[in-house]
PDB file of C-alpha atoms in Angstrom:
ATOM      1  CA  MET N   1     177.361 149.666  56.283  1.00  0.00           C
ATOM      2  CA  SER N   2     179.867 147.869  57.404  1.00  0.00           C
ATOM      3  CA  PRO N   3     180.452 144.293  57.052  1.00  0.00           C
ATOM      4  CA  MET N   4     179.664 143.200  60.734  1.00  0.00           C
ATOM      5  CA  ALA N   5     176.548 145.360  60.428  1.00  0.00           C
ATOM      6  CA  ALA N   6     175.695 143.702  57.314  1.00  0.00           C
ATOM      7  CA  LEU N   7     175.968 140.375  58.776  1.00  0.00           C
ATOM      8  CA  ARG N   8     174.140 141.497  61.917  1.00  0.00           C
ATOM      9  CA  ALA N   9     171.070 142.750  60.022  1.00  0.00           C
ATOM     10  CA  ARG N  10     170.854 139.570  57.818  1.00  0.00           C
ATOM     11  CA  SER N  11     171.561 138.081  60.973  1.00  0.00           C
ATOM     12  CA  LEU N  12     168.491 139.540  62.331  1.00  0.00           C
ATOM     13  CA  ASP N  13     166.438 139.184  59.383  1.00  0.00           C
ATOM     14  CA  LEU N  14     166.941 135.577  59.110  1.00  0.00           C
ATOM     15  CA  GLY N  15     165.734 135.233  62.721  1.00  0.00           C
ATOM     16  CA  LEU N  16     162.747 136.458  61.559  1.00  0.00           C
ATOM     17  CA  LEU N  17     161.606 134.889  59.085  1.00  0.00           C
ATOM     18  CA  VAL N  18     162.653 131.155  61.468  1.00  0.00           C
ATOM     19  CA  LEU N  19     160.274 132.884  63.765  1.00  0.00           C
ATOM     20  CA  ARG N  20     157.317 133.599  61.461  1.00  0.00           C
ATOM     21  CA  VAL N  21     157.855 130.132  59.723  1.00  0.00           C
ATOM     22  CA  GLY N  22     158.721 128.138  62.720  1.00  0.00           C
ATOM     23  CA  SER N  23     155.860 129.534  64.673  1.00  0.00           C
ATOM     24  CA  ALA N  24     153.351 128.945  61.628  1.00  0.00           C
ATOM     25  CA  ALA N  25     154.362 125.367  61.658  1.00  0.00           C
ATOM     26  CA  LEU N  26     154.071 124.551  65.077  1.00  0.00           C
ATOM     27  CA  ILE N  27     150.094 126.050  65.494  1.00  0.00           C
ATOM     28  CA  TRP N  28     149.380 124.039  62.020  1.00  0.00           C
ATOM     29  CA  THR N  29     151.004 121.128  63.834  1.00  0.00           C
ATOM     30  CA  PHE N  30     150.343 120.608  66.702  1.00  0.00           C
ATOM     31  CA  HIS N  31     146.605 122.945  66.870  1.00  0.00           C
ATOM     32  CA  MET N  32     144.816 122.854  63.351  1.00  0.00           C
ATOM     33  CA  VAL N  33     145.655 119.365  62.463  1.00  0.00           C
ATOM     34  CA  ARG N  34     143.817 118.174  65.422  1.00  0.00           C
ATOM     35  CA  LYS N  35     141.138 120.463  64.432  1.00  0.00           C
ATOM     36  CA  LEU N  36     140.687 119.784  61.308  1.00  0.00           C
ATOM     37  CA  ALA N  37     140.716 115.991  62.368  1.00  0.00           C
ATOM     38  CA  ASP N  38     138.064 115.908  64.660  1.00  0.00           C
ATOM     39  CA  PHE N  39     136.152 118.988  62.901  1.00  0.00           C
ATOM     40  CA  ASP N  40     132.300 118.255  63.375  1.00  0.00           C
ATOM     41  CA  HIS N  41     132.946 117.497  67.946  1.00  0.00           C
ATOM     42  CA  GLU N  42     135.172 120.879  67.679  1.00  0.00           C
ATOM     43  CA  LEU N  43     132.363 122.687  66.023  1.00  0.00           C
ATOM     44  CA  ARG N  44     129.498 121.689  68.774  1.00  0.00           C
ATOM     45  CA  ALA N  45     131.503 121.330  72.059  1.00  0.00           C
ATOM     46  CA  PHE N  46     134.287 124.246  71.476  1.00  0.00           C
ATOM     47  CA  PRO N  47     134.718 126.522  74.506  1.00  0.00           C
ATOM     48  CA  ASP N  48     132.567 130.067  73.829  1.00  0.00           C
ATOM     49  CA  PRO N  49     134.619 132.386  76.451  1.00  0.00           C
ATOM     50  CA  LEU N  50     133.624 135.010  74.474  1.00  0.00           C
ATOM     51  CA  GLY N  51     129.695 134.054  74.426  1.00  0.00           C
ATOM     52  CA  VAL N  52     129.315 134.161  70.451  1.00  0.00           C
ATOM     53  CA  GLY N  53     128.508 130.556  70.324  1.00  0.00           C
ATOM     54  CA  HIS N  54     130.653 126.666  70.106  1.00  0.00           C
ATOM     55  CA  ALA N  55     130.688 127.157  66.520  1.00  0.00           C
ATOM     56  CA  ALA N  56     131.324 131.005  66.255  1.00  0.00           C
ATOM     57  CA  SER N  57     134.554 130.526  68.664  1.00  0.00           C
ATOM     58  CA  PHE N  58     136.028 127.567  66.738  1.00  0.00           C
ATOM     59  CA  VAL N  59     135.643 129.195  63.244  1.00  0.00           C
ATOM     60  CA  MET N  60     136.904 131.908  65.071  1.00  0.00           C
ATOM     61  CA  ALA N  61     140.049 130.463  66.095  1.00  0.00           C
ATOM     62  CA  LEU N  62     140.317 128.241  62.914  1.00  0.00           C
ATOM     63  CA  GLY N  63     140.679 131.655  61.394  1.00  0.00           C
ATOM     64  CA  ALA N  64     142.958 133.128  63.636  1.00  0.00           C
ATOM     65  CA  GLU N  65     145.164 129.912  64.201  1.00  0.00           C
ATOM     66  CA  GLY N  66     144.782 129.033  60.477  1.00  0.00           C
ATOM     67  CA  VAL N  67     144.640 132.031  57.968  1.00  0.00           C
ATOM     68  CA  CYS N  68     146.309 134.339  60.241  1.00  0.00           C
ATOM     69  CA  SER N  69     149.795 132.063  60.861  1.00  0.00           C
ATOM     70  CA  LEU N  70     149.767 131.179  57.246  1.00  0.00           C
ATOM     71  CA  LEU N  71     149.712 135.137  56.350  1.00  0.00           C
ATOM     72  CA  VAL N  72     152.471 135.637  59.606  1.00  0.00           C
ATOM     73  CA  ALA N  73     154.539 132.948  57.746  1.00  0.00           C
ATOM     74  CA  LEU N  74     154.358 134.502  54.558  1.00  0.00           C
ATOM     75  CA  GLY N  75     155.177 138.123  56.042  1.00  0.00           C
ATOM     76  CA  LEU N  76     151.806 139.417  54.683  1.00  0.00           C
ATOM     77  CA  ALA N  77     149.662 141.898  57.269  1.00  0.00           C
ATOM     78  CA  THR N  78     152.676 140.149  59.826  1.00  0.00           C
ATOM     79  CA  ARG N  79     151.449 143.021  62.809  1.00  0.00           C
ATOM     80  CA  LEU N  80     147.732 142.966  61.960  1.00  0.00           C
ATOM     81  CA  SER N  81     147.890 139.122  61.509  1.00  0.00           C
ATOM     82  CA  SER N  82     149.784 138.404  64.373  1.00  0.00           C
ATOM     83  CA  LEU N  83     147.266 139.900  67.601  1.00  0.00           C
ATOM     84  CA  PRO N  84     143.807 137.311  66.444  1.00  0.00           C
ATOM     85  CA  ILE N  85     146.493 134.599  67.529  1.00  0.00           C
ATOM     86  CA  VAL N  86     148.362 136.438  70.785  1.00  0.00           C
ATOM     87  CA  PHE N  87     144.253 137.096  71.142  1.00  0.00           C
ATOM     88  CA  THR N  88     143.193 133.506  70.761  1.00  0.00           C
ATOM     89  CA  MET N  89     145.840 132.493  73.231  1.00  0.00           C
ATOM     90  CA  MET N  90     144.939 135.252  75.776  1.00  0.00           C
ATOM     91  CA  MET N  91     141.230 133.729  75.567  1.00  0.00           C
ATOM     92  CA  VAL N  92     142.716 130.569  76.372  1.00  0.00           C
ATOM     93  CA  LEU N  93     144.739 131.959  79.624  1.00  0.00           C
ATOM     94  CA  VAL N  94     141.086 133.679  80.227  1.00  0.00           C
ATOM     95  CA  LEU N  95     139.740 129.656  80.311  1.00  0.00           C
ATOM     96  CA  GLY N  96     142.617 128.820  82.320  1.00  0.00           C
ATOM     97  CA  ALA N  97     141.981 131.123  84.899  1.00  0.00           C
ATOM     98  CA  ARG N  98     138.169 130.143  85.010  1.00  0.00           C
ATOM     99  CA  GLY N  99     139.158 126.587  85.437  1.00  0.00           C
ATOM    100  CA  PHE N 100     138.437 124.652  82.348  1.00  0.00           C
ATOM    101  CA  GLU N 101     139.970 121.529  82.002  1.00  0.00           C
ATOM    102  CA  GLY N 102     141.285 121.738  78.488  1.00  0.00           C
ATOM    103  CA  ALA N 103     142.938 124.885  78.920  1.00  0.00           C
ATOM    104  CA  ASP N 104     146.771 124.266  78.330  1.00  0.00           C
ATOM    105  CA  VAL N 105     148.281 127.623  79.652  1.00  0.00           C
ATOM    106  CA  GLN N 106     151.573 127.336  79.437  1.00  0.00           C
ATOM    107  CA  SER N 107     151.470 126.288  75.690  1.00  0.00           C
ATOM    108  CA  ALA N 108     148.678 129.318  75.323  1.00  0.00           C
ATOM    109  CA  ILE N 109     151.984 131.284  76.757  1.00  0.00           C
ATOM    110  CA  LEU N 110     154.109 129.840  74.362  1.00  0.00           C
ATOM    111  CA  TYR N 111     152.617 130.125  71.029  1.00  0.00           C
ATOM    112  CA  ALA N 112     151.464 133.772  71.977  1.00  0.00           C
ATOM    113  CA  LEU N 113     155.156 134.902  72.590  1.00  0.00           C
ATOM    114  CA  PRO N 114     156.524 134.663  69.375  1.00  0.00           C
ATOM    115  CA  TYR N 115     154.001 136.698  67.781  1.00  0.00           C
ATOM    116  CA  VAL N 116     154.009 139.348  70.497  1.00  0.00           C
ATOM    117  CA  VAL N 117     157.577 139.631  69.550  1.00  0.00           C
ATOM    118  CA  LEU N 118     156.138 139.591  65.915  1.00  0.00           C
ATOM    119  CA  VAL N 119     153.735 142.927  66.781  1.00  0.00           C
ATOM    120  CA  LEU N 120     156.788 144.459  68.343  1.00  0.00           C
ATOM    121  CA  THR N 121     159.471 143.491  65.558  1.00  0.00           C
ATOM    122  CA  GLY N 122     157.836 143.480  62.488  1.00  0.00           C
ATOM    123  CA  PRO N 123     158.570 140.234  59.891  1.00  0.00           C
ATOM    124  CA  GLY N 124     162.352 141.351  58.486  1.00  0.00           C
ATOM    125  CA  ARG N 125     163.182 142.251  55.116  1.00  0.00           C
ATOM    126  CA  TRP N 126     162.534 138.727  54.107  1.00  0.00           C
ATOM    127  CA  SER N 127     158.690 139.033  54.105  1.00  0.00           C
ATOM    128  CA  LEU N 128     156.265 140.269  51.356  1.00  0.00           C
ATOM    129  CA  ASP N 129     155.501 143.069  53.906  1.00  0.00           C
ATOM    130  CA  HIS N 130     158.980 144.141  52.899  1.00  0.00           C
ATOM    131  CA  ARG N 131     158.278 143.977  49.377  1.00  0.00           C
ATOM    132  CA  LEU N 132     155.163 145.594  49.156  1.00  0.00           C
ATOM    133  CA  ARG N 133     156.278 148.733  51.838  1.00  0.00           C
ATOM    134  CA  ASP N 134     156.277 151.293  49.586  1.00  0.00           C
ATOM    135  CA  ARG N 135     152.057 150.315  49.052  1.00  0.00           C
ATOM    136  CA  TRP N 136     151.376 149.880  52.382  1.00  0.00           C
ATOM    137  CA  ASP N 137     153.250 153.638  53.370  1.00  0.00           C
ATOM    138  CA  HIS N 138     150.720 154.742  50.350  1.00  0.00           C
ATOM    139  CA  LEU N 139     147.749 153.426  51.815  1.00  0.00           C
ATOM    140  CA  GLY N 140     148.331 154.341  55.125  1.00  0.00           C
ATOM    141  CA  ALA N 141     149.063 158.161  53.704  1.00  0.00           C
ATOM    142  CA  ARG N 142     145.682 157.892  52.330  1.00  0.00           C
ATOM    143  CA  LEU N 143     143.593 156.218  54.885  1.00  0.00           C
ATOM    144  CA  ALA N 144     145.188 158.147  58.230  1.00  0.00           C
ATOM    145  CA  PRO N 145     146.908 160.930  56.748  1.00  0.00           C
ATOM    146  CA  LYS N 146     147.805 162.586  59.847  1.00  0.00           C
ATOM    147  CA  ALA N 147     148.481 159.464  61.924  1.00  0.00           C
ATOM    148  CA  TRP N 148     150.742 158.173  59.043  1.00  0.00           C
ATOM    149  CA  GLY N 149     152.931 161.483  59.017  1.00  0.00           C
ATOM    150  CA  LEU N 150     153.728 160.914  62.743  1.00  0.00           C
ATOM    151  CA  ARG N 151     155.356 157.475  62.130  1.00  0.00           C
ATOM    152  CA  GLY N 152     158.599 159.166  62.299  1.00  0.00           C
ATOM    153  CA  ASP N 153     160.572 155.967  60.617  1.00  0.00           C
ATOM    154  CA  LYS N 154     162.174 157.112  57.641  1.00  0.00           C
ATOM    155  CA  ARG N 155     163.353 154.705  55.268  1.00  0.00           C
TER     156      ARG N 155
END
């Protein structure tokens, strides 16, 4: 690998690391801290776009924004962990389209974008997913051998 190609690869991995950790830090700072500080009220009054109840919707949002964002920051099951966050932000868009006053559509789009990028690109080499790559491949081959063989990416 040429020095420039190595530099580009390191820059890409650094960018993905900053994206993962920065996105998680933003969600925690501006969503989780507020939800946890006002836990009792949020549990009763949280929007219910799926019709599963306020408490269940709140717990799902906590799981997506809290647990999944930490997994993404670590780079563990990054693509899979990004999906609930994207889904949660899409629910905010649905609420905004329905005229819900508390739905901040612009913020939802801005929070969803980095996680969509991570679903498409993966976490980069500086992640637990990269370190566990061989184990993930072995597990995928055992669970879905035909589908896993069609991936086509030889590392």
